[in-house]
PDB file of C-alpha atoms in Angstrom:
ATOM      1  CA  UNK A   1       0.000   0.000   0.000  1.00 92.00           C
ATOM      2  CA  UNK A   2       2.961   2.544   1.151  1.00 95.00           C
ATOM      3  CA  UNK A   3       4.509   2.262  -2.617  1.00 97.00           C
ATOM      4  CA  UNK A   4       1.477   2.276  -4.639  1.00 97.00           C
ATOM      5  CA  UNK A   5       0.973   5.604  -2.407  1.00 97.00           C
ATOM      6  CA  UNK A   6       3.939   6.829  -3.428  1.00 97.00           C
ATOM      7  CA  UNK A   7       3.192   6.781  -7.428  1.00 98.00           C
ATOM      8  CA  UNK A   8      -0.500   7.688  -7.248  1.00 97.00           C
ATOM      9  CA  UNK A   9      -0.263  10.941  -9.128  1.00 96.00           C
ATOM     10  CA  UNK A  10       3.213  10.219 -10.502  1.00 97.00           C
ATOM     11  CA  UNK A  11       2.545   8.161 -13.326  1.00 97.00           C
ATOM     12  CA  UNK A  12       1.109   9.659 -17.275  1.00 96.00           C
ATOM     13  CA  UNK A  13      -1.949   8.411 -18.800  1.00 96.00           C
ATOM     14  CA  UNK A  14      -0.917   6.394 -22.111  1.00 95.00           C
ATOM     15  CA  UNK A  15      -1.075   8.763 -25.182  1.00 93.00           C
ATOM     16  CA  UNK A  16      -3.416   7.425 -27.803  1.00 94.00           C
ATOM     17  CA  UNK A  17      -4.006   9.170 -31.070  1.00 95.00           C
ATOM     18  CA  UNK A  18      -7.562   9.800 -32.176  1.00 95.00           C
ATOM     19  CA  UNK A  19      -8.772   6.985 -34.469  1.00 96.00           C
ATOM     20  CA  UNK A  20      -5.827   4.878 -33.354  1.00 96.00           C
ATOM     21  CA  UNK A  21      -7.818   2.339 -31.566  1.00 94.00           C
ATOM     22  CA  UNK A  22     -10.119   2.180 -34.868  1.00 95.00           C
ATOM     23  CA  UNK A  23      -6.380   1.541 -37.272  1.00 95.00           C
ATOM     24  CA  UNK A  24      -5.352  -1.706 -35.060  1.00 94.00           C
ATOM     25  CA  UNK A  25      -5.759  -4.829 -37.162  1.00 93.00           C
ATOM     26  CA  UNK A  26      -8.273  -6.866 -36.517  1.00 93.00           C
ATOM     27  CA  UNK A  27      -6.103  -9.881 -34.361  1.00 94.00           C
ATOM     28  CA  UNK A  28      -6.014  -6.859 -31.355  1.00 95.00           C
ATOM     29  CA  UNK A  29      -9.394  -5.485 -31.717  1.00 94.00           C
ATOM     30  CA  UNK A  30     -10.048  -8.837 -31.159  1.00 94.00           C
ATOM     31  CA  UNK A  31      -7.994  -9.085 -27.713  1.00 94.00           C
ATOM     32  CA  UNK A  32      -9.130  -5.846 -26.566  1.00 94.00           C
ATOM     33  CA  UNK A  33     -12.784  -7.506 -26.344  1.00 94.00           C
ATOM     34  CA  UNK A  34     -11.782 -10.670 -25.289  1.00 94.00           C
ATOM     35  CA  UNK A  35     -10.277  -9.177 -22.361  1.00 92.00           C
ATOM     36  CA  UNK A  36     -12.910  -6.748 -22.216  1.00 91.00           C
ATOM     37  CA  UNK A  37     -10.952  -3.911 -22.239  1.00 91.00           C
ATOM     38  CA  UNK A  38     -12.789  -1.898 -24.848  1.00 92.00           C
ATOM     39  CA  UNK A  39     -14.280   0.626 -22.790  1.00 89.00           C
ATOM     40  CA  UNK A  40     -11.463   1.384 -19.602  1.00 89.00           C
ATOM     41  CA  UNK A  41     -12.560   3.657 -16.689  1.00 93.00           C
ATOM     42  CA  UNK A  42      -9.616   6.374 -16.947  1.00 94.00           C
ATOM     43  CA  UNK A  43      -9.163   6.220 -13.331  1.00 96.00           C
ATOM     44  CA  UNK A  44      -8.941   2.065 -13.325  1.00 95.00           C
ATOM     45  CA  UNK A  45      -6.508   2.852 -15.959  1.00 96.00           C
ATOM     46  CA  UNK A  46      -4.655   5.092 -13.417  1.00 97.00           C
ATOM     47  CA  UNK A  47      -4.514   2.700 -10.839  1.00 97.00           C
ATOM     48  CA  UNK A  48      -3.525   0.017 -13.518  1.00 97.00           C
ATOM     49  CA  UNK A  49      -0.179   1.720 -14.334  1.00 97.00           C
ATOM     50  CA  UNK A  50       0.797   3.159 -10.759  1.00 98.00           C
ATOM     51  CA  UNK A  51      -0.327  -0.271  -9.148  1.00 98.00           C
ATOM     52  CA  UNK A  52       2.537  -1.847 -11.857  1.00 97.00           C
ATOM     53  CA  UNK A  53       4.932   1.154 -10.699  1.00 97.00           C
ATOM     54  CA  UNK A  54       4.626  -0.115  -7.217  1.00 98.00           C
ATOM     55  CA  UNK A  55       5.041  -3.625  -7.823  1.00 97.00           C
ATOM     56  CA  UNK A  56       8.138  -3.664  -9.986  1.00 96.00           C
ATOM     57  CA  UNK A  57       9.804  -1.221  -6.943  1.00 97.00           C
ATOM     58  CA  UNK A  58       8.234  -3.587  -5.051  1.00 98.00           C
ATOM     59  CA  UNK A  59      10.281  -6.705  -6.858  1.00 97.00           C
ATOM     60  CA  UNK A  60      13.418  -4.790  -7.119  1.00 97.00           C
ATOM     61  CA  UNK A  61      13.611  -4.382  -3.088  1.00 97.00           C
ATOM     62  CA  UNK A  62      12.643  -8.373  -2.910  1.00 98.00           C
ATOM     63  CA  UNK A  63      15.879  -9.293  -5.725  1.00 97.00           C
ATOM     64  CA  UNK A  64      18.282  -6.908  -3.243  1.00 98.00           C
ATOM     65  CA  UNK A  65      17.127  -9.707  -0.713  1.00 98.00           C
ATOM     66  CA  UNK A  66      18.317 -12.491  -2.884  1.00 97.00           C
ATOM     67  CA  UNK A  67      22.164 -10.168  -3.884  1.00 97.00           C
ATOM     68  CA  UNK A  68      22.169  -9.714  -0.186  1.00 98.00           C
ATOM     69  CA  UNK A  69      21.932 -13.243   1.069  1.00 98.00           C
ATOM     70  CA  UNK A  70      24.063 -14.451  -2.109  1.00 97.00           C
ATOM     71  CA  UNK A  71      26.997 -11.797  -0.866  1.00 97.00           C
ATOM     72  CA  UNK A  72      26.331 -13.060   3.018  1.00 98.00           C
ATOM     73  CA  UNK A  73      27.013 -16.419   1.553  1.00 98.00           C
ATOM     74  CA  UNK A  74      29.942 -15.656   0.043  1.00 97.00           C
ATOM     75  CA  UNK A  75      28.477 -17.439  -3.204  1.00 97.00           C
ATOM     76  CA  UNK A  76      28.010 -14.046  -5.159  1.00 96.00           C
ATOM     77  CA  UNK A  77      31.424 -14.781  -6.647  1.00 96.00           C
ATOM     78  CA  UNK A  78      30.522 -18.266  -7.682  1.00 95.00           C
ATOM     79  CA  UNK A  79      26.695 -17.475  -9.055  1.00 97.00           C
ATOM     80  CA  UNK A  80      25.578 -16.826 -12.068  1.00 97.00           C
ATOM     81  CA  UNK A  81      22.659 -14.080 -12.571  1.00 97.00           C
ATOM     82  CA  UNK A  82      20.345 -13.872 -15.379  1.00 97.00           C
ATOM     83  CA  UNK A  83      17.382 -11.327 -14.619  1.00 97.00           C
ATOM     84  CA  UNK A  84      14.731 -11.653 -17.335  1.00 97.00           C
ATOM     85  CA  UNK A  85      11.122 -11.864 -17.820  1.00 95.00           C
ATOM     86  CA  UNK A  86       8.415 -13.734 -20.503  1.00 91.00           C
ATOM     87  CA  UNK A  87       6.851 -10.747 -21.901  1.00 94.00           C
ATOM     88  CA  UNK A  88       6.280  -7.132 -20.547  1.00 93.00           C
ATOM     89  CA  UNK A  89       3.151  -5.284 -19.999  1.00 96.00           C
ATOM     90  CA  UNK A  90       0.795  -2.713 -22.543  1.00 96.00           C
ATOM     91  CA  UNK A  91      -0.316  -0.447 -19.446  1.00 96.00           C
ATOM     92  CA  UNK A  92      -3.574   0.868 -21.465  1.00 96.00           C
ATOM     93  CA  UNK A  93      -0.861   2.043 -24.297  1.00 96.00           C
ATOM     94  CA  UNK A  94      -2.312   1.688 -27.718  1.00 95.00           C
ATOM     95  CA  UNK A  95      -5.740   0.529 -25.761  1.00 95.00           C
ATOM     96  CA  UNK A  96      -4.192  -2.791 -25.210  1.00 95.00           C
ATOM     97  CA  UNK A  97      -3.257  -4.627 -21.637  1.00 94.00           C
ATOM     98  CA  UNK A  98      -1.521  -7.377 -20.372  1.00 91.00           C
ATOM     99  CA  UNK A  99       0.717  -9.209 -23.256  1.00 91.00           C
ATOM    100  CA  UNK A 100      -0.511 -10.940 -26.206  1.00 92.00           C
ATOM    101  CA  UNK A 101       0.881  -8.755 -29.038  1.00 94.00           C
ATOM    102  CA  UNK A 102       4.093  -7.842 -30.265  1.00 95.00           C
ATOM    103  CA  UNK A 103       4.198  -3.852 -29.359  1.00 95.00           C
ATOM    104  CA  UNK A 104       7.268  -3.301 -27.505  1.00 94.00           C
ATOM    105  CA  UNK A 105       5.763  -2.613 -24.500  1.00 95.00           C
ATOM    106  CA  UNK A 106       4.641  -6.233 -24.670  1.00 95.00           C
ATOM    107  CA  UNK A 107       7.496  -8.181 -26.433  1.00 94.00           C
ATOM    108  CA  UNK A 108      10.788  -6.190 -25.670  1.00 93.00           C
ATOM    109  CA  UNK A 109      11.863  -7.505 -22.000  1.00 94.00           C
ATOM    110  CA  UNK A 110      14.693  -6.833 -20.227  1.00 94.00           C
ATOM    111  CA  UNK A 111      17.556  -9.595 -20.042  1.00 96.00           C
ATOM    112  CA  UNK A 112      20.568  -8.837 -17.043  1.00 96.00           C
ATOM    113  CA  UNK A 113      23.636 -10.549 -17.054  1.00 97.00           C
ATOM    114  CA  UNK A 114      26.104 -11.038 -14.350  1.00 96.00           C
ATOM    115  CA  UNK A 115      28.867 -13.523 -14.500  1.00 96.00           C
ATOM    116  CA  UNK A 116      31.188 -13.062 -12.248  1.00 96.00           C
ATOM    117  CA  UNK A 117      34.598 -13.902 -13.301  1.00 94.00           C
ATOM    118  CA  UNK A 118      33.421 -13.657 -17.053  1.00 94.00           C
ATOM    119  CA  UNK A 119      31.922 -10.688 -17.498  1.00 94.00           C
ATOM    120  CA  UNK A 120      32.897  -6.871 -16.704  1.00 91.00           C
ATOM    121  CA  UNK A 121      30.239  -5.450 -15.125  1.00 89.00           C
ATOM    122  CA  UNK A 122      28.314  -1.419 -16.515  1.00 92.00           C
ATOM    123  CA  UNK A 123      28.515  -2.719 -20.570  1.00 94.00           C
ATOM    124  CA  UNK A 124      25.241  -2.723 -22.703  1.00 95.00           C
ATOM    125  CA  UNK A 125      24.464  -4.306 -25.789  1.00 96.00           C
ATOM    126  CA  UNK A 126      22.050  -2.942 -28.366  1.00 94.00           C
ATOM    127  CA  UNK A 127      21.556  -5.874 -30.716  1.00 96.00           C
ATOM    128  CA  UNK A 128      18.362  -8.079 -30.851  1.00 96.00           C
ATOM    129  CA  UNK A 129      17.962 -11.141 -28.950  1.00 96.00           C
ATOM    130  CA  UNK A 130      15.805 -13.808 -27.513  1.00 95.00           C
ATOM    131  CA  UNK A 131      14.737 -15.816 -25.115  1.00 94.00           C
ATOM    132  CA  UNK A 132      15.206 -18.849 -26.993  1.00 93.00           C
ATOM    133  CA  UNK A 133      18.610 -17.941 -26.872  1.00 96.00           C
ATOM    134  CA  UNK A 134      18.881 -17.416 -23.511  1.00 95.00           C
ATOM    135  CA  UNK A 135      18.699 -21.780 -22.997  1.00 93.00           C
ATOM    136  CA  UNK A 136      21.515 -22.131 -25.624  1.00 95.00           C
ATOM    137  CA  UNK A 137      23.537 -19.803 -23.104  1.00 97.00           C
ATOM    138  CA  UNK A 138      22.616 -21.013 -19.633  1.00 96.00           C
ATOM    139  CA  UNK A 139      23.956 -24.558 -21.250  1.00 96.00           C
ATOM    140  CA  UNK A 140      26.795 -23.480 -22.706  1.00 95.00           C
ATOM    141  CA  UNK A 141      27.805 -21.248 -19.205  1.00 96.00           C
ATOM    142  CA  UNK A 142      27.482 -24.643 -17.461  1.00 94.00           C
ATOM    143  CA  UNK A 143      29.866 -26.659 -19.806  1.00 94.00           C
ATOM    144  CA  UNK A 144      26.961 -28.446 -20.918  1.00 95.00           C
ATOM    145  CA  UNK A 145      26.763 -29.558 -24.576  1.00 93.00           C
ATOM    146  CA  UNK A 146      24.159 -27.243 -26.914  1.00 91.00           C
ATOM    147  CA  UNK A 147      21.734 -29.668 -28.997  1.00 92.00           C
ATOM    148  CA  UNK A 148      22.717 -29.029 -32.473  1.00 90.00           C
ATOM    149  CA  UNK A 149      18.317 -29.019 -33.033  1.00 92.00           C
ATOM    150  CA  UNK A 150      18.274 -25.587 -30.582  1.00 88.00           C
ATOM    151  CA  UNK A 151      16.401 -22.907 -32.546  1.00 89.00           C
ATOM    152  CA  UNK A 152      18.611 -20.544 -30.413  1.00 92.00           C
ATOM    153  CA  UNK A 153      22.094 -19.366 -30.064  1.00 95.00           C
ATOM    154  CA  UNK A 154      24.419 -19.025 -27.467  1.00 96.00           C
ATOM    155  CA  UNK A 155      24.868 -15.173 -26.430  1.00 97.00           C
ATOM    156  CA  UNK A 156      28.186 -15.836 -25.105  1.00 96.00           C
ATOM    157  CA  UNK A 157      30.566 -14.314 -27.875  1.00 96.00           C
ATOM    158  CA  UNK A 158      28.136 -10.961 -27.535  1.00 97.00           C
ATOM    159  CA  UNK A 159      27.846 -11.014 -24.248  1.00 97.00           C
ATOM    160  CA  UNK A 160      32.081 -10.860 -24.398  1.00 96.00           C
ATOM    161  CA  UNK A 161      32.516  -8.943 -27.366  1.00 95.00           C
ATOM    162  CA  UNK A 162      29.996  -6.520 -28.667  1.00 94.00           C
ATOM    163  CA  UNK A 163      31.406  -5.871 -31.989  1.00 95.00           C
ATOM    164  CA  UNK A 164      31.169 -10.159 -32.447  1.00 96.00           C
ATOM    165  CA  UNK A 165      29.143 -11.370 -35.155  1.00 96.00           C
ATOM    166  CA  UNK A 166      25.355 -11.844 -33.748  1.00 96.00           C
ATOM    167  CA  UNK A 167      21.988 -12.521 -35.884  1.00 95.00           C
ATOM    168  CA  UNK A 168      20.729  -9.439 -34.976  1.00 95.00           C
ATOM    169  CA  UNK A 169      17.155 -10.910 -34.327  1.00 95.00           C
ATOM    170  CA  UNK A 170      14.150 -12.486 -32.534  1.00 95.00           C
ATOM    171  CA  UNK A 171      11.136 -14.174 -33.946  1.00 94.00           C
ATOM    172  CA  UNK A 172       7.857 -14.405 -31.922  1.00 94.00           C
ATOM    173  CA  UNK A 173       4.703 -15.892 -32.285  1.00 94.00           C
ATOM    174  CA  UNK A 174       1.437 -15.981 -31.109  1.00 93.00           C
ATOM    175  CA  UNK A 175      -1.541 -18.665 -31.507  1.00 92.00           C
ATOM    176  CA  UNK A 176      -2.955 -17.826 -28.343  1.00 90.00           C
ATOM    177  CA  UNK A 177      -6.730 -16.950 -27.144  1.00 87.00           C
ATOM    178  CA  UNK A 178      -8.407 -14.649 -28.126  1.00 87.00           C
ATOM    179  CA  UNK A 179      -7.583 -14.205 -31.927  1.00 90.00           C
ATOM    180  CA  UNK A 180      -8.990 -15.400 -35.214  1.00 90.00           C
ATOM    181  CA  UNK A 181      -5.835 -16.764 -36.946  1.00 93.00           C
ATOM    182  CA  UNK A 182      -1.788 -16.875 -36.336  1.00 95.00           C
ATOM    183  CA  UNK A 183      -0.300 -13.585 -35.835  1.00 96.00           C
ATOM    184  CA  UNK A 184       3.918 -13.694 -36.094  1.00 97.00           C
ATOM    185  CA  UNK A 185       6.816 -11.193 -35.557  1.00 97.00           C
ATOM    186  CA  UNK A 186      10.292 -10.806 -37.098  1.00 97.00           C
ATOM    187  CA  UNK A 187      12.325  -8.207 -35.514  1.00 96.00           C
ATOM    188  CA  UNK A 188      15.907  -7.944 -37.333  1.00 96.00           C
ATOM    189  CA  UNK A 189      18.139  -4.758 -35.782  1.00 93.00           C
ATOM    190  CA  UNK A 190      16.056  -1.405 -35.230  1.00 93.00           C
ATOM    191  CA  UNK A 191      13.028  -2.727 -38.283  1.00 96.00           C
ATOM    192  CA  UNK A 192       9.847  -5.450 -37.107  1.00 97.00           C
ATOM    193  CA  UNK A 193       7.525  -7.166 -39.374  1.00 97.00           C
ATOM    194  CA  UNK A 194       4.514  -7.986 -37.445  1.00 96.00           C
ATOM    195  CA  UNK A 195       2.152 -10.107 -39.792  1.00 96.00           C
ATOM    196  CA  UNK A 196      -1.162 -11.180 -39.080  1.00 94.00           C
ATOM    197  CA  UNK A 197      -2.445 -14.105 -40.983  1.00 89.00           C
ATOM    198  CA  UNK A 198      -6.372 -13.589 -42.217  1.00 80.00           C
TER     199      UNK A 198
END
């Protein structure tokens, strides 16, 4: 209650042009009624974003809990970290909530990477990844052998070197509820293709 407190007030309304709602394909006009989130009380739609404010301060405080009892350990120096998540969150932008399409609100998560040992801590890379990936890695970190069938790649020479050669790109999918056909994405460096099959 004290955080979500502390951003009531705080946090914007999402921006949405007029007649934008009316331009989404048909796959998310779909989703907004099956989640029923055609009409949206503004003030639910407050509470919506500065209730998620809260909780991801919230889940920051509880991972300091976890760093803290790794250091008190003394395991931090023999742990690997990976902070990720499945998908993000639409927060009322574009009239959409939850996940289920490929906005980046929705599909770009974040992925943290500490290896202690491995890795120099404070770098950032910019190129396109995903979580497919990320299993590739996490076996290949371990001295495990990759499956030559893996769909992903190891991140390891980008993680190390960001000028290595990388693929540059994700592919996403979704056959889910609440839509009439397959909708896919292809994101390669800074252009997506989302494609929604009628």
């Amino acid at each position: 209650k004290e955080l979500l407190e502390k951003y009531r007030g705080r946090v914007p309304d999402p921006v949405i042009p007029e007649g934008h709602i009316e331009s989404l394909p048909i796959h998310l006009q779909h989703i907004r009624r099956h989640f029923g989130v055609v009409e949206t009380d503004p003030d639910l739609v407050r509470l919506g974003r500065e209730a998620y404010y809260a909780l991801v301060e919230w889940l920051d405080g509880e991972i300091a809990k976890i760093l803290q009892a790794l250091d008190e350990s003394g395991e931090a120096d023999n742990t690997i970290i990976i902070y990720t998540a499945d998908h993000g969150e639409m927060l009322g932008e574009h009239g959409m909530w939850w996940k289920c399409n490929f906005f980046e609100q929705s599909s770009r998560v974040p992925l943290i990477v500490a290896w202690p040992g491995k890795l120099t801590g404070g770098q950032r890379r910019t190129q396109v990844c995903s979580l497919v990936d990320l299993s590739a890695t996490i076996l290949e970190m371990t001295g495990a052998e990759v499956p030559r069938w893996f769909d992903g790649d190891s991140l390891i020479p980008l993680l190390e070197n960001s000028d290595a050669e990388w693929k540059d790109e994700a592919y996403c999918e979704y056959l889910g509820h609440g839509i009439p056909s397959p909708m896919l994405m292809l994101r390669r460096g800074r252009y997506k293709l989302n494609w929604y099959h009628q």
